[in-house]
PDB file of C-alpha atoms in Angstrom:
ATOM      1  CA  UNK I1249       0.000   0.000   0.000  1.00 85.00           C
ATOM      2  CA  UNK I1250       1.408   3.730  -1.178  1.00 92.00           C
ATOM      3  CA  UNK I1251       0.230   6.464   0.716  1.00 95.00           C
ATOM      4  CA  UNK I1252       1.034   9.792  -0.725  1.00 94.00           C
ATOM      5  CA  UNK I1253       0.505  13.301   0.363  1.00 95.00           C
ATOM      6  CA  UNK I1254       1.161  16.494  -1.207  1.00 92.00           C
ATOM      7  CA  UNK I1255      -0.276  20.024  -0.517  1.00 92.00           C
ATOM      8  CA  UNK I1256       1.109  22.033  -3.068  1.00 89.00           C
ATOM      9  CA  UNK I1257       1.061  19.844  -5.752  1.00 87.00           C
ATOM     10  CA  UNK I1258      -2.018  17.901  -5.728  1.00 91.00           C
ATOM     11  CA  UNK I1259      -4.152  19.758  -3.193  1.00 95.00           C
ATOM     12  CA  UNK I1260      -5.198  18.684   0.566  1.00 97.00           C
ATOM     13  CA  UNK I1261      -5.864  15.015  -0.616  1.00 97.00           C
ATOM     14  CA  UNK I1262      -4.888  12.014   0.822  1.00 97.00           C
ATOM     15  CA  UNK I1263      -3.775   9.379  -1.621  1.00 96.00           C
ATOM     16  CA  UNK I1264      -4.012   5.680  -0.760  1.00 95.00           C
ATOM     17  CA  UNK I1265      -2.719   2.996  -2.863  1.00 94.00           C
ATOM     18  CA  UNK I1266      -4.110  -0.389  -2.482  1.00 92.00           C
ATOM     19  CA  UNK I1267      -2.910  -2.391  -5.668  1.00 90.00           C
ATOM     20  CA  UNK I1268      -2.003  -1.829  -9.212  1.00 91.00           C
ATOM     21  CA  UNK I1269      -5.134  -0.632 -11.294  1.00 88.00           C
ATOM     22  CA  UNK I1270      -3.048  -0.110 -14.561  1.00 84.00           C
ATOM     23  CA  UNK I1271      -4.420  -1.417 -18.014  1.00 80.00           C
ATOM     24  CA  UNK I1272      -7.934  -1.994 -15.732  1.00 88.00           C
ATOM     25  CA  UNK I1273     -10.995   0.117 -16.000  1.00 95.00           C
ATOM     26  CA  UNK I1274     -11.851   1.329 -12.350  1.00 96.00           C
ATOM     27  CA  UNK I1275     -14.560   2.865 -10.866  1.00 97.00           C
ATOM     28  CA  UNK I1276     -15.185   5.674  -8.126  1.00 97.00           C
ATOM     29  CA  UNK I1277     -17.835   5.847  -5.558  1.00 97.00           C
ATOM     30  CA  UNK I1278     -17.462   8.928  -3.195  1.00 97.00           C
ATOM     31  CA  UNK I1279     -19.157   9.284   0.375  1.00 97.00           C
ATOM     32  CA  UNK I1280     -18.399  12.798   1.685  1.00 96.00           C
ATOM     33  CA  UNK I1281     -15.042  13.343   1.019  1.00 97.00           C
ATOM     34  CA  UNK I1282     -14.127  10.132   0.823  1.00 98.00           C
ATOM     35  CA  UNK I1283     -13.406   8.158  -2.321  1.00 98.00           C
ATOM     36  CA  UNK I1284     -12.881   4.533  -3.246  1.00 97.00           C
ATOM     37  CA  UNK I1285     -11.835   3.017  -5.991  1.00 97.00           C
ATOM     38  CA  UNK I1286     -12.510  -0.086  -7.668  1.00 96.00           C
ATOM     39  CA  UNK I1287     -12.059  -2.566 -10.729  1.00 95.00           C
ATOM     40  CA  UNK I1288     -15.015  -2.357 -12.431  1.00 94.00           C
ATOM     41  CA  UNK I1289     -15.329  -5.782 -13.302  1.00 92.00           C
ATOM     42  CA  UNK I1290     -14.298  -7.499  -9.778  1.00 93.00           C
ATOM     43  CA  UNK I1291     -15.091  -4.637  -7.183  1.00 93.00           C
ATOM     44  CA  UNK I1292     -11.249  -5.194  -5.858  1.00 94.00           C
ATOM     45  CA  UNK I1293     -10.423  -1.725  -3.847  1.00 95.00           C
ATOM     46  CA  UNK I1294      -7.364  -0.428  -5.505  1.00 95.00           C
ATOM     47  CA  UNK I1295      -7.005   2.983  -3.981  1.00 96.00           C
ATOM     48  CA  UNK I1296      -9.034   5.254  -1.782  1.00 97.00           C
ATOM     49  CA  UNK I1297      -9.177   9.053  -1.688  1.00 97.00           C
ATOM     50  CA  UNK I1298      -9.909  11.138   1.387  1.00 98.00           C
ATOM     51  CA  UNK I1299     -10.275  15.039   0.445  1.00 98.00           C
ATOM     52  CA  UNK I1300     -10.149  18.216   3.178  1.00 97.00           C
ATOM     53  CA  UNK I1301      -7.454  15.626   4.513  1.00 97.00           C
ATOM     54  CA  UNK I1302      -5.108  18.114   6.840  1.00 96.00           C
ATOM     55  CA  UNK I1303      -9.008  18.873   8.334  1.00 96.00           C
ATOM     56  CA  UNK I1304      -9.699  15.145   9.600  1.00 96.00           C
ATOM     57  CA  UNK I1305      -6.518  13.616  10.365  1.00 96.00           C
ATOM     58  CA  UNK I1306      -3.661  16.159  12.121  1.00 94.00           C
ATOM     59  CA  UNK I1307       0.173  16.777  11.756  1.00 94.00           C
ATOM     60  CA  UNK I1308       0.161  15.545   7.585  1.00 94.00           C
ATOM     61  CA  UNK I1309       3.181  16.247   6.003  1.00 91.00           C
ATOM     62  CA  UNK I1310       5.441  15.838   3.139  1.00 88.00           C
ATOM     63  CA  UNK I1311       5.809  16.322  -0.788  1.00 86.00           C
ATOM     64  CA  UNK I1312       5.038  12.379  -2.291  1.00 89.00           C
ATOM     65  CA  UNK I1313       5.191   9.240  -0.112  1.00 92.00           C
ATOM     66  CA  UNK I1314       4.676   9.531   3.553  1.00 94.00           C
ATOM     67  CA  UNK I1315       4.604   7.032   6.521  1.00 93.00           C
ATOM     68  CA  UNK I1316       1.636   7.560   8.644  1.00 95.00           C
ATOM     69  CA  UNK I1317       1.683   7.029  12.314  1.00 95.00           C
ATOM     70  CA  UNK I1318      -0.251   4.733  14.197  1.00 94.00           C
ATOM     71  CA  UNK I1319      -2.617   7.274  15.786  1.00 96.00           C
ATOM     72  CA  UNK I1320      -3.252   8.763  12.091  1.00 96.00           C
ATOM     73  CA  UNK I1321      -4.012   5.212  10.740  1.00 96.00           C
ATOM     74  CA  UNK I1322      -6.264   4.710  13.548  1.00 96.00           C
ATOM     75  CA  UNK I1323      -7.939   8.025  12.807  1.00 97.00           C
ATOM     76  CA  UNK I1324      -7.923   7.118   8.712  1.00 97.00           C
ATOM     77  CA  UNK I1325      -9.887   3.871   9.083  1.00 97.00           C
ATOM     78  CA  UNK I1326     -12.379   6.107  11.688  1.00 97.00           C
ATOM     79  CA  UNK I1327     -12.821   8.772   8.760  1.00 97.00           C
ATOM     80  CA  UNK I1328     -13.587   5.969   5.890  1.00 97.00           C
ATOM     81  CA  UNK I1329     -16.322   4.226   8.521  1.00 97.00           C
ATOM     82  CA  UNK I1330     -18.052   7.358   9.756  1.00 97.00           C
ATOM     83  CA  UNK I1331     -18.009   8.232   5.431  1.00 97.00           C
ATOM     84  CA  UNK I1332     -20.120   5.289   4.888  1.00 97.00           C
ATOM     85  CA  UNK I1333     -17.530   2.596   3.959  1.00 97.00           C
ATOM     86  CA  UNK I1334     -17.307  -0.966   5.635  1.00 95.00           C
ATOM     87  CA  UNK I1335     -13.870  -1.206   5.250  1.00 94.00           C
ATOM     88  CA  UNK I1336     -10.300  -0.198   6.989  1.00 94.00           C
ATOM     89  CA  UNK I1337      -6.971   0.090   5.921  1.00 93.00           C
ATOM     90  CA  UNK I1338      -3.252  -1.646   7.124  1.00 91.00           C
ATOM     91  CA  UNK I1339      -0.139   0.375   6.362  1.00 88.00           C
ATOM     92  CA  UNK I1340       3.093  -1.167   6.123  1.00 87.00           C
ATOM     93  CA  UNK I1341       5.584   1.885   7.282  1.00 89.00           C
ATOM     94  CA  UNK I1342       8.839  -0.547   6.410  1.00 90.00           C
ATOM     95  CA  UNK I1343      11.949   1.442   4.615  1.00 92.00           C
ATOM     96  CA  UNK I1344      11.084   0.908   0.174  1.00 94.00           C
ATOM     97  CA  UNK I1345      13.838   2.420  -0.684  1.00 95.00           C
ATOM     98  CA  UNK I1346      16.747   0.170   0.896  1.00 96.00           C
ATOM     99  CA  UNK I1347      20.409  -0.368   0.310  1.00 97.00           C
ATOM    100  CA  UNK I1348      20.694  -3.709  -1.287  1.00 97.00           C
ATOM    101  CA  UNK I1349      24.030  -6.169  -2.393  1.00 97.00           C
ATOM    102  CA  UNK I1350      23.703  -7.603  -5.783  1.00 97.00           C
ATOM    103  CA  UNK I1351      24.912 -11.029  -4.978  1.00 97.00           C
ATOM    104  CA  UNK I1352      24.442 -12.381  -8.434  1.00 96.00           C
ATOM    105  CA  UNK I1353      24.356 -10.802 -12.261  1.00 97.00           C
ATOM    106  CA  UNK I1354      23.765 -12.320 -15.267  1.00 95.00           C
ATOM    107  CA  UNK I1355      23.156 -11.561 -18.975  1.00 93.00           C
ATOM    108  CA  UNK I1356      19.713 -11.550 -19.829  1.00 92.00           C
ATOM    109  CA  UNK I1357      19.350 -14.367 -22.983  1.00 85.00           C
ATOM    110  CA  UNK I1358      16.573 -12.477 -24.611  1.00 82.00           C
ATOM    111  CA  UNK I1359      18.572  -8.915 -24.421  1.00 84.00           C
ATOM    112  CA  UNK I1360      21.868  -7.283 -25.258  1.00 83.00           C
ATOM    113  CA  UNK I1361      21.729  -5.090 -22.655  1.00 88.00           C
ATOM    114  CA  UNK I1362      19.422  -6.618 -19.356  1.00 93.00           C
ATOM    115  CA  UNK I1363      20.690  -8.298 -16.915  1.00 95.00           C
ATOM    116  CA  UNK I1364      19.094 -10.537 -14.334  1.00 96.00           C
ATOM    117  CA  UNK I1365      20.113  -9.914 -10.840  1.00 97.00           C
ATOM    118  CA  UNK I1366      19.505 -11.319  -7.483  1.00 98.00           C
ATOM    119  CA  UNK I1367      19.805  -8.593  -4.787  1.00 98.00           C
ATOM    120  CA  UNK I1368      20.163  -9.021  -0.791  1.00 97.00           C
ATOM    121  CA  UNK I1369      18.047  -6.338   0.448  1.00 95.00           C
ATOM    122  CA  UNK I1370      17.764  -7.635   4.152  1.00 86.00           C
ATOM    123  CA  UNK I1371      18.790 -10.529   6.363  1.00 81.00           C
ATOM    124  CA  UNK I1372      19.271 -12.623   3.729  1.00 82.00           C
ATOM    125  CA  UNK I1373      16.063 -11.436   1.885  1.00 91.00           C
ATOM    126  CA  UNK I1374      16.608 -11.628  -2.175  1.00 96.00           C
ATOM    127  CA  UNK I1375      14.807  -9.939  -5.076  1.00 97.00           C
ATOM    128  CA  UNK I1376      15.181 -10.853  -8.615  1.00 97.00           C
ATOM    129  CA  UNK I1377      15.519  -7.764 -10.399  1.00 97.00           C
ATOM    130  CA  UNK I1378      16.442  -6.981 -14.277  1.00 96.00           C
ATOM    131  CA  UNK I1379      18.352  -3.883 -14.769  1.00 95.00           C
ATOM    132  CA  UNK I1380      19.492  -2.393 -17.931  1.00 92.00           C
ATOM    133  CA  UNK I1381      22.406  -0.264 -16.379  1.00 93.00           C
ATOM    134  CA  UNK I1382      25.563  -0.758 -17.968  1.00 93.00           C
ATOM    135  CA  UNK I1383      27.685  -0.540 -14.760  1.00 95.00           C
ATOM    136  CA  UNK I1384      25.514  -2.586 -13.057  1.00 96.00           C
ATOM    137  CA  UNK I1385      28.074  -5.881 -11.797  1.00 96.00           C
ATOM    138  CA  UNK I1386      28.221  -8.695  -8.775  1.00 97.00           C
ATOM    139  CA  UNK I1387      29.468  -7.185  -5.592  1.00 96.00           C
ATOM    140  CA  UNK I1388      27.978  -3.408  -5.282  1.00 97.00           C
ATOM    141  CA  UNK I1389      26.032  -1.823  -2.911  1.00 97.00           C
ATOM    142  CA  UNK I1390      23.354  -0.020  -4.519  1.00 97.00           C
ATOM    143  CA  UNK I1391      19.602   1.587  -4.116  1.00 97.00           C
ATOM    144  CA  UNK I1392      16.859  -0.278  -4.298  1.00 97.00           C
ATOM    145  CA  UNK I1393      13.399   1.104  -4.606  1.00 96.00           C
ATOM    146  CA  UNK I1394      11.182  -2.017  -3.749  1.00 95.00           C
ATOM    147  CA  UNK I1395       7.619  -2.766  -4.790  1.00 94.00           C
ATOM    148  CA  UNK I1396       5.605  -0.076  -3.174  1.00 92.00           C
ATOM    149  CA  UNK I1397       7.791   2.395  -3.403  1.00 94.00           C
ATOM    150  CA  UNK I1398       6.769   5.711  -5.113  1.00 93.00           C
ATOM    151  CA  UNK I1399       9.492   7.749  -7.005  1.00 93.00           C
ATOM    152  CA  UNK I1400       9.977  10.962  -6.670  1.00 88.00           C
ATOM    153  CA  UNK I1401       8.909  11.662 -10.245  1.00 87.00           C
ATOM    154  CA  UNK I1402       5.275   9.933  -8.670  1.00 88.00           C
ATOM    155  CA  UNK I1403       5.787   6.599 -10.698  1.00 91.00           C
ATOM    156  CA  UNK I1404       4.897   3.810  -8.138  1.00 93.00           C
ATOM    157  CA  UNK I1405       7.128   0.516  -8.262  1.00 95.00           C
ATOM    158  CA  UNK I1406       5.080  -2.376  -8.987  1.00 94.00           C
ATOM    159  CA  UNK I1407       6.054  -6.476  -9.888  1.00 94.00           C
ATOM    160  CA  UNK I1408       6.861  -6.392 -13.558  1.00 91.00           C
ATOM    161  CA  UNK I1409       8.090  -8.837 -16.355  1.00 91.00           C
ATOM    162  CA  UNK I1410      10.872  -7.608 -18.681  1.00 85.00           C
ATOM    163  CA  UNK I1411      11.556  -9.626 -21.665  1.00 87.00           C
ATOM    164  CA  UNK I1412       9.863 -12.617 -19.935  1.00 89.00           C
ATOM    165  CA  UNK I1413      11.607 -12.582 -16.551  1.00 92.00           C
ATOM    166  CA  UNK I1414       9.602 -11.452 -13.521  1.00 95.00           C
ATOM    167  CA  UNK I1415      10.914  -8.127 -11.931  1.00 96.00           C
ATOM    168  CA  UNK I1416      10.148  -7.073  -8.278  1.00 96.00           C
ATOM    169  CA  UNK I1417      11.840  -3.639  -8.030  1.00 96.00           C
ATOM    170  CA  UNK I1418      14.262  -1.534  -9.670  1.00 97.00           C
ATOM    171  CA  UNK I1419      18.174  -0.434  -8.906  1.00 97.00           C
ATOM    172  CA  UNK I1420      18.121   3.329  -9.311  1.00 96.00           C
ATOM    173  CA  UNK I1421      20.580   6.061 -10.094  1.00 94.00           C
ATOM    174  CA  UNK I1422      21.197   9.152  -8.116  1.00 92.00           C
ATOM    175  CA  UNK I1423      18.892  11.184 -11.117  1.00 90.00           C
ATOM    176  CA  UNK I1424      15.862   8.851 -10.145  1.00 92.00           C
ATOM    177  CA  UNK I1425      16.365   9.242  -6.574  1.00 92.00           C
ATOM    178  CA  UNK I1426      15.826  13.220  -7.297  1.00 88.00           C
ATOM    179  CA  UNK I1427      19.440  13.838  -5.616  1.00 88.00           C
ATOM    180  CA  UNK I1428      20.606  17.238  -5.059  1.00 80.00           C
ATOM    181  CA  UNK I1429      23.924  17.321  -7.391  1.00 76.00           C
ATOM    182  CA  UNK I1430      22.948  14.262  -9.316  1.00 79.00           C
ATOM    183  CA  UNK I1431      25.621  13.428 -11.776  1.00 76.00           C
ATOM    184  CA  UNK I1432      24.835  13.551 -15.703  1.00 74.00           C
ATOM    185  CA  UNK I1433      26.675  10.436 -16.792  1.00 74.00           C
ATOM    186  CA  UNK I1434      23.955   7.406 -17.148  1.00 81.00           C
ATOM    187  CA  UNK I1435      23.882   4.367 -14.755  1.00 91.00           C
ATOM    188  CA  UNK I1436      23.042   3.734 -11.044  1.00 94.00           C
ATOM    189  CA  UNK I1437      24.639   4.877  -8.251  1.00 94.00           C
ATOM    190  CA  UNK I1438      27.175   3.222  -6.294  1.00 94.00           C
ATOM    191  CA  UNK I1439      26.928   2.929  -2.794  1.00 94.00           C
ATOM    192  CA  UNK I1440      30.299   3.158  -0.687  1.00 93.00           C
ATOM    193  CA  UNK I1441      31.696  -0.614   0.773  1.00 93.00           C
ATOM    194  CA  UNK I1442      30.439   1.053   4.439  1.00 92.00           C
ATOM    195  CA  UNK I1443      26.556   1.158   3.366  1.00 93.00           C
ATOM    196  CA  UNK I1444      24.616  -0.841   5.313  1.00 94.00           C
ATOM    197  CA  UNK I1445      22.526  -4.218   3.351  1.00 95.00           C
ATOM    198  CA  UNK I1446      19.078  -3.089   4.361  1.00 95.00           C
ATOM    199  CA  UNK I1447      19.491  -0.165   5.997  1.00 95.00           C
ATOM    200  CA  UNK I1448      16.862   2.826   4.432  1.00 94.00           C
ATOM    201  CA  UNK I1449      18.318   4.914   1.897  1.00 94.00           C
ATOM    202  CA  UNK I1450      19.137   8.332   3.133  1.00 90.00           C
ATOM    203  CA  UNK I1451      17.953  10.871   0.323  1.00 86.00           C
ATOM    204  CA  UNK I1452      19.978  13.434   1.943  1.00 81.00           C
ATOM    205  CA  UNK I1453      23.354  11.832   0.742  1.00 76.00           C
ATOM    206  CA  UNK I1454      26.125  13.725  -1.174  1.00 70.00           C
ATOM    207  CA  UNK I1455      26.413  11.346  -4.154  1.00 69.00           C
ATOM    208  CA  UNK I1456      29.614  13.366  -5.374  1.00 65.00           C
ATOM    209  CA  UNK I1457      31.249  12.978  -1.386  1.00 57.00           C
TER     210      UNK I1457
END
């Protein structure tokens, strides 16, 4: 689940993620000023909307993805009943953008530039991701932006298949991340030996240190 606030750009609007709704035709049903959203054809909740937000649920910050606190959950799920909605939401507040080790890296068979990696994000946890950096290689510590993360450009990181290979995150470089100072040449940024394997990124780095 992404949750997502932003005040100047989008307006006082809470935006709640549920699942991926792309290539699916959804539907909205608003109660008040709160909205959910459905597939059409199966009624799955994929996102909800809760407008006025900063009015019914205090101390919201931030500019794109946000964690919320317990007590705001509590008081999110108390907005969407007393709306009209039978339903409440679980947030999972865990780091999605991590530092990961690619422990393995191998040429795609189907591409001349993918490669298929496997990735230690934490205690021994491993994603399979393809990448199509050319510097990407076995033994760096890199970013990893895992499936539910939302990028700063507001594209949300979902499972994926490239060239037939399931995908389940991406390896960014410091111009995704939105650094400060981000360096022009292409590929993803390198993490210094030090970095921590599953310790949350910290977007407040100097990439050119």
């Amino acid at each position: 689940m992404i949750v997502s606030y932003n005040l100047k750009g989008v307006g006082d609007t809470l935006l709640i993620v549920v699942k991926n709704s792309e290539e699916k035709e959804v539907v909205s049903e608003r109660k008040g000023d709160v909205a959910r959203v459905t597939i059409k054809e199966t009624g799955e909740v994929v996102a909800w909307n809760v407008f006025m937000a900063s009015e019914k649920i205090s101390k919201l910050e931030g500019n794109g993805q946000i964690n919320l606190t317990e007590e705001q959950v509590d008081k999110l799920n108390e907005v969407i009943k007393e709306a009209g909605f039978d339903a409440t939401v679980e947030v999972d507040n865990s780091p999605k953008f991590v530092v990961g080790f690619v422990k393995e890296c191998n040429k795609h068979e189907d591409s001349d530039h993918l490669n298929i990696t496997k990735i230690e994000v934490d205690n021994g946890e491993e994603l399979q991701i393809v990448c199509g950096a050319a510097n990407i290689k076995q033994g760096l510590k890199v970013v990893v932006a895992k499936v539910g993360a939302m990028m700063p450009d507001g594209m949300i990181i979902w499972p994926g298949e490239l060239r037939g290979v399931a995908s389940f995150g991406m390896v960014c470089s410091a111009r995704e991340l939105g650094l400060p100072n981000a360096p022009e040449v292409k590929g993803i940024l390198e993490l210094p030996e030090s970095a921590v394997v599953g310790s949350a990124f910290d977007f407040n780095m100097d990439v050119n240190a």
